[in-house]
mmCIF file with all atom_site columns, C-alpha atoms in Angstrom:
data_model
loop_
_atom_site.group_PDB
_atom_site.id
_atom_site.type_symbol
_atom_site.label_atom_id
_atom_site.label_alt_id
_atom_site.label_comp_id
_atom_site.label_asym_id
_atom_site.label_entity_id
_atom_site.label_seq_id
_atom_site.pdbx_PDB_ins_code
_atom_site.Cartn_x
_atom_site.Cartn_y
_atom_site.Cartn_z
_atom_site.occupancy
_atom_site.B_iso_or_equiv
_atom_site.pdbx_formal_charge
_atom_site.auth_seq_id
_atom_site.auth_comp_id
_atom_site.auth_asym_id
_atom_site.auth_atom_id
_atom_site.pdbx_PDB_model_num
ATOM 1   C CA . MET F 1 1   ? -56.555  -119.591 72.651  1.00 0.00 ? 427 MET F CA 1
ATOM 2   C CA . PRO F 1 2   ? -58.516  -121.835 75.030  1.00 0.00 ? 428 PRO F CA 1
ATOM 3   C CA . MET F 1 3   ? -57.144  -125.273 75.795  1.00 0.00 ? 429 MET F CA 1
ATOM 4   C CA . ASP F 1 4   ? -58.671  -128.082 73.722  1.00 0.00 ? 430 ASP F CA 1
ATOM 5   C CA . ARG F 1 5   ? -61.657  -129.438 75.670  1.00 0.00 ? 431 ARG F CA 1
ATOM 6   C CA . ALA F 1 6   ? -60.759  -133.103 75.197  1.00 0.00 ? 432 ALA F CA 1
ATOM 7   C CA . GLU F 1 7   ? -57.240  -132.398 76.477  1.00 0.00 ? 433 GLU F CA 1
ATOM 8   C CA . LEU F 1 8   ? -58.653  -130.432 79.425  1.00 0.00 ? 434 LEU F CA 1
ATOM 9   C CA . ILE F 1 9   ? -61.060  -133.247 80.323  1.00 0.00 ? 435 ILE F CA 1
ATOM 10  C CA . SER F 1 10  ? -58.155  -135.670 80.331  1.00 0.00 ? 436 SER F CA 1
ATOM 11  C CA . MET F 1 11  ? -56.149  -133.374 82.609  1.00 0.00 ? 437 MET F CA 1
ATOM 12  C CA . LEU F 1 12  ? -59.133  -132.831 84.936  1.00 0.00 ? 438 LEU F CA 1
ATOM 13  C CA . SER F 1 13  ? -59.822  -136.562 85.110  1.00 0.00 ? 439 SER F CA 1
ATOM 14  C CA . SER F 1 14  ? -56.282  -137.366 86.139  1.00 0.00 ? 440 SER F CA 1
ATOM 15  C CA . ARG F 1 15  ? -56.100  -134.579 88.726  1.00 0.00 ? 441 ARG F CA 1
ATOM 16  C CA . LEU F 1 16  ? -59.565  -135.056 90.264  1.00 0.00 ? 442 LEU F CA 1
ATOM 17  C CA . GLY F 1 17  ? -59.403  -138.851 90.454  1.00 0.00 ? 443 GLY F CA 1
ATOM 18  C CA . SER F 1 18  ? -62.243  -140.414 92.457  1.00 0.00 ? 444 SER F CA 1
ATOM 19  C CA . ALA F 1 19  ? -63.848  -136.996 93.145  1.00 0.00 ? 445 ALA F CA 1
ATOM 20  C CA . LEU F 1 20  ? -64.885  -136.846 89.478  1.00 0.00 ? 446 LEU F CA 1
ATOM 21  C CA . LEU F 1 21  ? -67.975  -138.946 88.780  1.00 0.00 ? 447 LEU F CA 1
ATOM 22  C CA . SER F 1 22  ? -68.304  -137.897 85.129  1.00 0.00 ? 448 SER F CA 1
ATOM 23  C CA . ALA F 1 23  ? -67.087  -135.314 82.618  1.00 0.00 ? 449 ALA F CA 1
ATOM 24  C CA . GLU F 1 24  ? -68.512  -134.287 79.276  1.00 0.00 ? 450 GLU F CA 1
ATOM 25  C CA . GLU F 1 25  ? -68.161  -131.588 76.669  1.00 0.00 ? 451 GLU F CA 1
ATOM 26  C CA . MET F 1 26  ? -71.146  -129.285 76.382  1.00 0.00 ? 452 MET F CA 1
ATOM 27  C CA . LYS F 1 27  ? -72.327  -127.491 73.242  1.00 0.00 ? 453 LYS F CA 1
ATOM 28  C CA . ASN F 1 28  ? -71.503  -124.013 74.588  1.00 0.00 ? 454 ASN F CA 1
ATOM 29  C CA . ASP F 1 29  ? -67.735  -124.664 74.837  1.00 0.00 ? 455 ASP F CA 1
ATOM 30  C CA . ASP F 1 30  ? -68.251  -125.589 78.469  1.00 0.00 ? 456 ASP F CA 1
ATOM 31  C CA . ILE F 1 31  ? -67.240  -128.764 80.263  1.00 0.00 ? 457 ILE F CA 1
ATOM 32  C CA . LEU F 1 32  ? -69.628  -130.333 82.752  1.00 0.00 ? 458 LEU F CA 1
ATOM 33  C CA . LEU F 1 33  ? -68.036  -132.116 85.708  1.00 0.00 ? 459 LEU F CA 1
ATOM 34  C CA . VAL F 1 34  ? -70.176  -134.125 88.106  1.00 0.00 ? 460 VAL F CA 1
ATOM 35  C CA . VAL F 1 35  ? -68.322  -134.232 91.419  1.00 0.00 ? 461 VAL F CA 1
ATOM 36  C CA . ASP F 1 36  ? -68.825  -136.327 94.549  1.00 0.00 ? 462 ASP F CA 1
ATOM 37  C CA . ARG F 1 37  ? -70.262  -134.087 97.272  1.00 0.00 ? 463 ARG F CA 1
ATOM 38  C CA . GLN F 1 38  ? -67.954  -135.474 99.963  1.00 0.00 ? 464 GLN F CA 1
ATOM 39  C CA . GLN F 1 39  ? -64.932  -134.473 97.875  1.00 0.00 ? 465 GLN F CA 1
ATOM 40  C CA . LEU F 1 40  ? -66.249  -131.118 96.628  1.00 0.00 ? 466 LEU F CA 1
ATOM 41  C CA . VAL F 1 41  ? -64.060  -128.904 98.835  1.00 0.00 ? 467 VAL F CA 1
ATOM 42  C CA . ALA F 1 42  ? -60.863  -130.748 97.864  1.00 0.00 ? 468 ALA F CA 1
ATOM 43  C CA . ALA F 1 43  ? -61.859  -130.736 94.180  1.00 0.00 ? 469 ALA F CA 1
ATOM 44  C CA . ALA F 1 44  ? -62.672  -127.010 94.174  1.00 0.00 ? 470 ALA F CA 1
ATOM 45  C CA . GLY F 1 45  ? -59.418  -126.224 95.982  1.00 0.00 ? 471 GLY F CA 1
ATOM 46  C CA . MET F 1 46  ? -57.416  -128.213 93.472  1.00 0.00 ? 472 MET F CA 1
ATOM 47  C CA . LEU F 1 47  ? -59.194  -126.592 90.497  1.00 0.00 ? 473 LEU F CA 1
ATOM 48  C CA . LYS F 1 48  ? -58.494  -123.129 91.892  1.00 0.00 ? 474 LYS F CA 1
ATOM 49  C CA . ASN F 1 49  ? -54.964  -123.621 93.206  1.00 0.00 ? 475 ASN F CA 1
ATOM 50  C CA . ASP F 1 50  ? -53.367  -126.000 90.688  1.00 0.00 ? 476 ASP F CA 1
ATOM 51  C CA . PRO F 1 51  ? -51.083  -123.679 88.676  1.00 0.00 ? 477 PRO F CA 1
ATOM 52  C CA . ALA F 1 52  ? -51.755  -125.651 85.484  1.00 0.00 ? 478 ALA F CA 1
ATOM 53  C CA . LEU F 1 53  ? -55.533  -125.075 85.821  1.00 0.00 ? 479 LEU F CA 1
ATOM 54  C CA . SER F 1 54  ? -56.158  -121.880 87.837  1.00 0.00 ? 480 SER F CA 1
ATOM 55  C CA . PHE F 1 55  ? -59.967  -121.884 87.837  1.00 0.00 ? 481 PHE F CA 1
ATOM 56  C CA . THR F 1 56  ? -59.819  -118.816 90.064  1.00 0.00 ? 482 THR F CA 1
ATOM 57  C CA . THR F 1 57  ? -63.022  -117.057 89.023  1.00 0.00 ? 483 THR F CA 1
ATOM 58  C CA . LEU F 1 58  ? -66.408  -118.101 90.368  1.00 0.00 ? 484 LEU F CA 1
ATOM 59  C CA . MET F 1 59  ? -68.801  -116.818 87.704  1.00 0.00 ? 485 MET F CA 1
ATOM 60  C CA . ASN F 1 60  ? -72.029  -118.198 89.151  1.00 0.00 ? 486 ASN F CA 1
ATOM 61  C CA . HIS F 1 61  ? -73.553  -120.592 91.642  1.00 0.00 ? 487 HIS F CA 1
ATOM 62  C CA . LEU F 1 62  ? -77.105  -121.893 91.774  1.00 0.00 ? 488 LEU F CA 1
ATOM 63  C CA . GLY F 1 63  ? -79.290  -124.717 92.952  1.00 0.00 ? 489 GLY F CA 1
ATOM 64  C CA . ALA F 1 64  ? -81.759  -126.798 90.960  1.00 0.00 ? 490 ALA F CA 1
ATOM 65  C CA . ASP F 1 65  ? -84.643  -129.122 91.735  1.00 0.00 ? 491 ASP F CA 1
ATOM 66  C CA . TYR F 1 66  ? -84.897  -132.036 89.304  1.00 0.00 ? 492 TYR F CA 1
ATOM 67  C CA . GLY F 1 67  ? -87.882  -133.588 91.086  1.00 0.00 ? 493 GLY F CA 1
ATOM 68  C CA . ASP F 1 68  ? -86.184  -136.775 92.267  1.00 0.00 ? 494 ASP F CA 1
ATOM 69  C CA . ARG F 1 69  ? -83.053  -134.995 93.515  1.00 0.00 ? 495 ARG F CA 1
ATOM 70  C CA . LEU F 1 70  ? -81.525  -131.568 94.006  1.00 0.00 ? 496 LEU F CA 1
ATOM 71  C CA . ALA F 1 71  ? -78.264  -130.219 92.651  1.00 0.00 ? 497 ALA F CA 1
ATOM 72  C CA . VAL F 1 72  ? -75.795  -127.434 93.286  1.00 0.00 ? 498 VAL F CA 1
ATOM 73  C CA . ILE F 1 73  ? -74.098  -125.978 90.222  1.00 0.00 ? 499 ILE F CA 1
ATOM 74  C CA . TYR F 1 74  ? -70.904  -123.917 90.088  1.00 0.00 ? 500 TYR F CA 1
ATOM 75  C CA . ASN F 1 75  ? -69.576  -122.086 87.008  1.00 0.00 ? 501 ASN F CA 1
ATOM 76  C CA . LEU F 1 76  ? -65.820  -121.465 87.127  1.00 0.00 ? 502 LEU F CA 1
ATOM 77  C CA . TYR F 1 77  ? -63.474  -119.721 84.711  1.00 0.00 ? 503 TYR F CA 1
ATOM 78  C CA . SER F 1 78  ? -59.720  -119.991 84.242  1.00 0.00 ? 504 SER F CA 1
ATOM 79  C CA . PRO F 1 79  ? -58.156  -116.781 82.864  1.00 0.00 ? 505 PRO F CA 1
ATOM 80  C CA . LEU F 1 80  ? -54.938  -118.750 82.361  1.00 0.00 ? 506 LEU F CA 1
ATOM 81  C CA . LEU F 1 81  ? -56.514  -121.433 80.171  1.00 0.00 ? 507 LEU F CA 1
ATOM 82  C CA . ARG F 1 82  ? -59.375  -119.234 78.924  1.00 0.00 ? 508 ARG F CA 1
ATOM 83  C CA . ASN F 1 83  ? -61.742  -122.118 79.612  1.00 0.00 ? 509 ASN F CA 1
ATOM 84  C CA . LYS F 1 84  ? -64.857  -122.464 81.678  1.00 0.00 ? 510 LYS F CA 1
ATOM 85  C CA . ILE F 1 85  ? -66.205  -125.445 83.541  1.00 0.00 ? 511 ILE F CA 1
ATOM 86  C CA . THR F 1 86  ? -69.452  -126.254 85.262  1.00 0.00 ? 512 THR F CA 1
ATOM 87  C CA . ILE F 1 87  ? -69.364  -128.382 88.394  1.00 0.00 ? 513 ILE F CA 1
ATOM 88  C CA . LYS F 1 88  ? -72.538  -130.155 89.407  1.00 0.00 ? 514 LYS F CA 1
ATOM 89  C CA . VAL F 1 89  ? -73.116  -131.968 92.683  1.00 0.00 ? 515 VAL F CA 1
ATOM 90  C CA . TYR F 1 90  ? -76.273  -134.052 93.007  1.00 0.00 ? 516 TYR F CA 1
ATOM 91  C CA . LEU F 1 91  ? -77.991  -134.232 96.393  1.00 0.00 ? 517 LEU F CA 1
ATOM 92  C CA . ASP F 1 92  ? -80.550  -136.555 97.881  1.00 0.00 ? 518 ASP F CA 1
ATOM 93  C CA . ARG F 1 93  ? -83.856  -134.782 98.604  1.00 0.00 ? 519 ARG F CA 1
ATOM 94  C CA . GLY F 1 94  ? -83.853  -136.327 102.083 1.00 0.00 ? 520 GLY F CA 1
ATOM 95  C CA . ASP F 1 95  ? -80.407  -134.918 102.916 1.00 0.00 ? 521 ASP F CA 1
ATOM 96  C CA . PRO F 1 96  ? -79.816  -131.812 100.811 1.00 0.00 ? 522 PRO F CA 1
ATOM 97  C CA . SER F 1 97  ? -76.477  -130.781 102.244 1.00 0.00 ? 523 SER F CA 1
ATOM 98  C CA . VAL F 1 98  ? -73.102  -130.063 100.711 1.00 0.00 ? 524 VAL F CA 1
ATOM 99  C CA . PRO F 1 99  ? -69.931  -128.487 102.103 1.00 0.00 ? 525 PRO F CA 1
ATOM 100 C CA . SER F 1 100 ? -69.680  -124.710 101.742 1.00 0.00 ? 526 SER F CA 1
ATOM 101 C CA . LEU F 1 101 ? -67.069  -123.350 99.332  1.00 0.00 ? 527 LEU F CA 1
ATOM 102 C CA . GLU F 1 102 ? -66.645  -120.068 101.258 1.00 0.00 ? 528 GLU F CA 1
ATOM 103 C CA . ARG F 1 103 ? -62.982  -120.754 101.979 1.00 0.00 ? 529 ARG F CA 1
ATOM 104 C CA . ALA F 1 104 ? -62.110  -121.275 98.323  1.00 0.00 ? 530 ALA F CA 1
ATOM 105 C CA . PHE F 1 105 ? -64.430  -118.558 96.965  1.00 0.00 ? 531 PHE F CA 1
ATOM 106 C CA . PRO F 1 106 ? -65.309  -116.040 99.725  1.00 0.00 ? 532 PRO F CA 1
ATOM 107 C CA . GLY F 1 107 ? -67.966  -114.255 97.624  1.00 0.00 ? 533 GLY F CA 1
ATOM 108 C CA . ILE F 1 108 ? -70.004  -117.445 97.324  1.00 0.00 ? 534 ILE F CA 1
ATOM 109 C CA . GLY F 1 109 ? -71.521  -116.905 100.766 1.00 0.00 ? 535 GLY F CA 1
ATOM 110 C CA . TRP F 1 110 ? -74.380  -114.807 99.380  1.00 0.00 ? 536 TRP F CA 1
ATOM 111 C CA . TYR F 1 111 ? -75.149  -117.350 96.635  1.00 0.00 ? 537 TYR F CA 1
ATOM 112 C CA . GLU F 1 112 ? -75.186  -120.196 99.154  1.00 0.00 ? 538 GLU F CA 1
ATOM 113 C CA . ARG F 1 113 ? -77.564  -118.270 101.406 1.00 0.00 ? 539 ARG F CA 1
ATOM 114 C CA . GLU F 1 114 ? -79.926  -117.650 98.470  1.00 0.00 ? 540 GLU F CA 1
ATOM 115 C CA . THR F 1 115 ? -79.826  -121.328 97.500  1.00 0.00 ? 541 THR F CA 1
ATOM 116 C CA . TYR F 1 116 ? -80.505  -122.334 101.112 1.00 0.00 ? 542 TYR F CA 1
ATOM 117 C CA . ASP F 1 117 ? -83.394  -119.877 101.365 1.00 0.00 ? 543 ASP F CA 1
ATOM 118 C CA . LEU F 1 118 ? -85.150  -120.843 98.138  1.00 0.00 ? 544 LEU F CA 1
ATOM 119 C CA . LEU F 1 119 ? -84.306  -124.564 97.835  1.00 0.00 ? 545 LEU F CA 1
ATOM 120 C CA . GLY F 1 120 ? -83.418  -125.644 101.383 1.00 0.00 ? 546 GLY F CA 1
ATOM 121 C CA . ILE F 1 121 ? -79.943  -126.898 100.474 1.00 0.00 ? 547 ILE F CA 1
ATOM 122 C CA . ARG F 1 122 ? -77.720  -126.687 103.549 1.00 0.00 ? 548 ARG F CA 1
ATOM 123 C CA . PHE F 1 123 ? -74.084  -125.653 103.153 1.00 0.00 ? 549 PHE F CA 1
ATOM 124 C CA . THR F 1 124 ? -72.159  -127.216 106.015 1.00 0.00 ? 550 THR F CA 1
ATOM 125 C CA . GLY F 1 125 ? -69.435  -125.005 107.410 1.00 0.00 ? 551 GLY F CA 1
ATOM 126 C CA . HIS F 1 126 ? -71.028  -121.800 106.079 1.00 0.00 ? 552 HIS F CA 1
ATOM 127 C CA . SER F 1 127 ? -70.218  -118.822 108.320 1.00 0.00 ? 553 SER F CA 1
ATOM 128 C CA . ASN F 1 128 ? -73.749  -117.381 108.400 1.00 0.00 ? 554 ASN F CA 1
ATOM 129 C CA . LEU F 1 129 ? -76.271  -119.731 106.799 1.00 0.00 ? 555 LEU F CA 1
ATOM 130 C CA . LYS F 1 130 ? -79.653  -118.086 107.233 1.00 0.00 ? 556 LYS F CA 1
ATOM 131 C CA . ARG F 1 131 ? -82.432  -116.858 104.994 1.00 0.00 ? 557 ARG F CA 1
ATOM 132 C CA . LEU F 1 132 ? -81.457  -114.086 102.612 1.00 0.00 ? 558 LEU F CA 1
ATOM 133 C CA . LEU F 1 133 ? -84.659  -113.090 100.788 1.00 0.00 ? 559 LEU F CA 1
ATOM 134 C CA . LEU F 1 134 ? -87.554  -114.443 102.843 1.00 0.00 ? 560 LEU F CA 1
ATOM 135 C CA . PRO F 1 135 ? -88.456  -113.672 106.462 1.00 0.00 ? 561 PRO F CA 1
ATOM 136 C CA . ASP F 1 136 ? -86.849  -115.921 109.089 1.00 0.00 ? 562 ASP F CA 1
ATOM 137 C CA . ASP F 1 137 ? -90.206  -117.467 109.991 1.00 0.00 ? 563 ASP F CA 1
ATOM 138 C CA . TRP F 1 138 ? -91.193  -118.343 106.398 1.00 0.00 ? 564 TRP F CA 1
ATOM 139 C CA . GLU F 1 139 ? -92.001  -122.032 106.141 1.00 0.00 ? 565 GLU F CA 1
ATOM 140 C CA . GLY F 1 140 ? -90.539  -124.083 103.320 1.00 0.00 ? 566 GLY F CA 1
ATOM 141 C CA . HIS F 1 141 ? -88.454  -123.278 100.278 1.00 0.00 ? 567 HIS F CA 1
ATOM 142 C CA . PRO F 1 142 ? -90.420  -121.818 97.345  1.00 0.00 ? 568 PRO F CA 1
ATOM 143 C CA . LEU F 1 143 ? -88.258  -123.013 94.441  1.00 0.00 ? 569 LEU F CA 1
ATOM 144 C CA . ARG F 1 144 ? -88.773  -126.668 95.305  1.00 0.00 ? 570 ARG F CA 1
ATOM 145 C CA . LYS F 1 145 ? -91.098  -128.439 92.924  1.00 0.00 ? 571 LYS F CA 1
ATOM 146 C CA . ASP F 1 146 ? -93.081  -129.884 95.846  1.00 0.00 ? 572 ASP F CA 1
ATOM 147 C CA . TYR F 1 147 ? -93.547  -126.517 97.589  1.00 0.00 ? 573 TYR F CA 1
ATOM 148 C CA . VAL F 1 148 ? -97.140  -125.494 98.329  1.00 0.00 ? 574 VAL F CA 1
ATOM 149 C CA . TYR F 1 149 ? -97.561  -121.726 98.505  1.00 0.00 ? 575 TYR F CA 1
ATOM 150 C CA . PRO F 1 150 ? -99.415  -120.547 101.618 1.00 0.00 ? 576 PRO F CA 1
ATOM 151 C CA . ALA F 1 151 ? -102.718 -118.735 101.183 1.00 0.00 ? 577 ALA F CA 1
ATOM 152 C CA . SER F 1 152 ? -101.548 -116.069 103.600 1.00 0.00 ? 578 SER F CA 1
ATOM 153 C CA . TYR F 1 153 ? -98.567  -114.943 105.646 1.00 0.00 ? 579 TYR F CA 1
ATOM 154 C CA . HIS F 1 154 ? -99.278  -113.279 109.015 1.00 0.00 ? 580 HIS F CA 1
ATOM 155 C CA . GLY F 1 155 ? -102.767 -112.404 107.796 1.00 0.00 ? 581 GLY F CA 1
ATOM 156 C CA . ILE F 1 156 ? -101.560 -111.005 104.477 1.00 0.00 ? 582 ILE F CA 1
ATOM 157 C CA . ASP F 1 157 ? -103.224 -112.587 101.433 1.00 0.00 ? 583 ASP F CA 1
ATOM 158 C CA . THR F 1 158 ? -100.472 -114.077 99.244  1.00 0.00 ? 584 THR F CA 1
ATOM 159 C CA . SER F 1 159 ? -102.690 -114.923 96.261  1.00 0.00 ? 585 SER F CA 1
ATOM 160 C CA . ARG F 1 160 ? -102.393 -112.602 93.264  1.00 0.00 ? 586 ARG F CA 1
ATOM 161 C CA . PRO F 1 161 ? -105.522 -112.836 91.104  1.00 0.00 ? 587 PRO F CA 1
ATOM 162 C CA . ASP F 1 162 ? -104.524 -109.519 89.482  1.00 0.00 ? 588 ASP F CA 1
ATOM 163 C CA . LEU F 1 163 ? -101.606 -111.323 87.829  1.00 0.00 ? 589 LEU F CA 1
ATOM 164 C CA . LEU F 1 164 ? -104.067 -113.594 86.045  1.00 0.00 ? 590 LEU F CA 1
ATOM 165 C CA . ASP F 1 165 ? -105.971 -110.533 84.793  1.00 0.00 ? 591 ASP F CA 1
ATOM 166 C CA . ASP F 1 166 ? -102.749 -109.031 83.396  1.00 0.00 ? 592 ASP F CA 1
ATOM 167 C CA . ALA F 1 167 ? -102.068 -112.241 81.423  1.00 0.00 ? 593 ALA F CA 1
ATOM 168 C CA . ARG F 1 168 ? -105.317 -111.959 79.511  1.00 0.00 ? 594 ARG F CA 1
ATOM 169 C CA . ALA F 1 169 ? -105.829 -110.020 76.306  1.00 0.00 ? 595 ALA F CA 1
ATOM 170 C CA . PRO F 1 170 ? -108.605 -107.417 76.044  1.00 0.00 ? 596 PRO F CA 1
ATOM 171 C CA . GLY F 1 171 ? -111.969 -109.148 76.092  1.00 0.00 ? 597 GLY F CA 1
ATOM 172 C CA . GLY F 1 172 ? -110.812 -111.754 78.633  1.00 0.00 ? 598 GLY F CA 1
ATOM 173 C CA . ARG F 1 173 ? -109.078 -114.079 76.159  1.00 0.00 ? 599 ARG F CA 1
ATOM 174 C CA . ASP F 1 174 ? -105.747 -115.679 77.017  1.00 0.00 ? 600 ASP F CA 1
ATOM 175 C CA . VAL F 1 175 ? -102.874 -114.285 74.987  1.00 0.00 ? 601 VAL F CA 1
#
């Protein structure tokens, strides 16, 4: 049986100390932890390596653009406790960088590259931080809310009017 969430939050609060900015129970049996970006590596290491917690499984990693700031989100699971947690680190749009978690979770390298490519979040200390999906000379990061899509790329038209046609019902009416 999973550990009681209130009890787990108390344990996480005491172990994470000043690295933990906030903690709350979510509706989906998850716990959301907002962590200080400067202390992320130490916090992730403690969550993974503390024998009482053992959040050893990285289930997912993603970035998000909230308009006024960016965030990096990590979903971890503890087979020992049968609990999951979500770690969120907020980033300033002017300095979207956070330490890489490659050392703690080696498979995260691909996720971090995707997040860098699409949102422009830099992962300091990453072993090979470069674009993953887009060409090296692509300008900007297309999942940012302020991104303006180019009309063309190396002479190739990037507009897709045919997609608008597919979204219309027969007779030209919107569905």
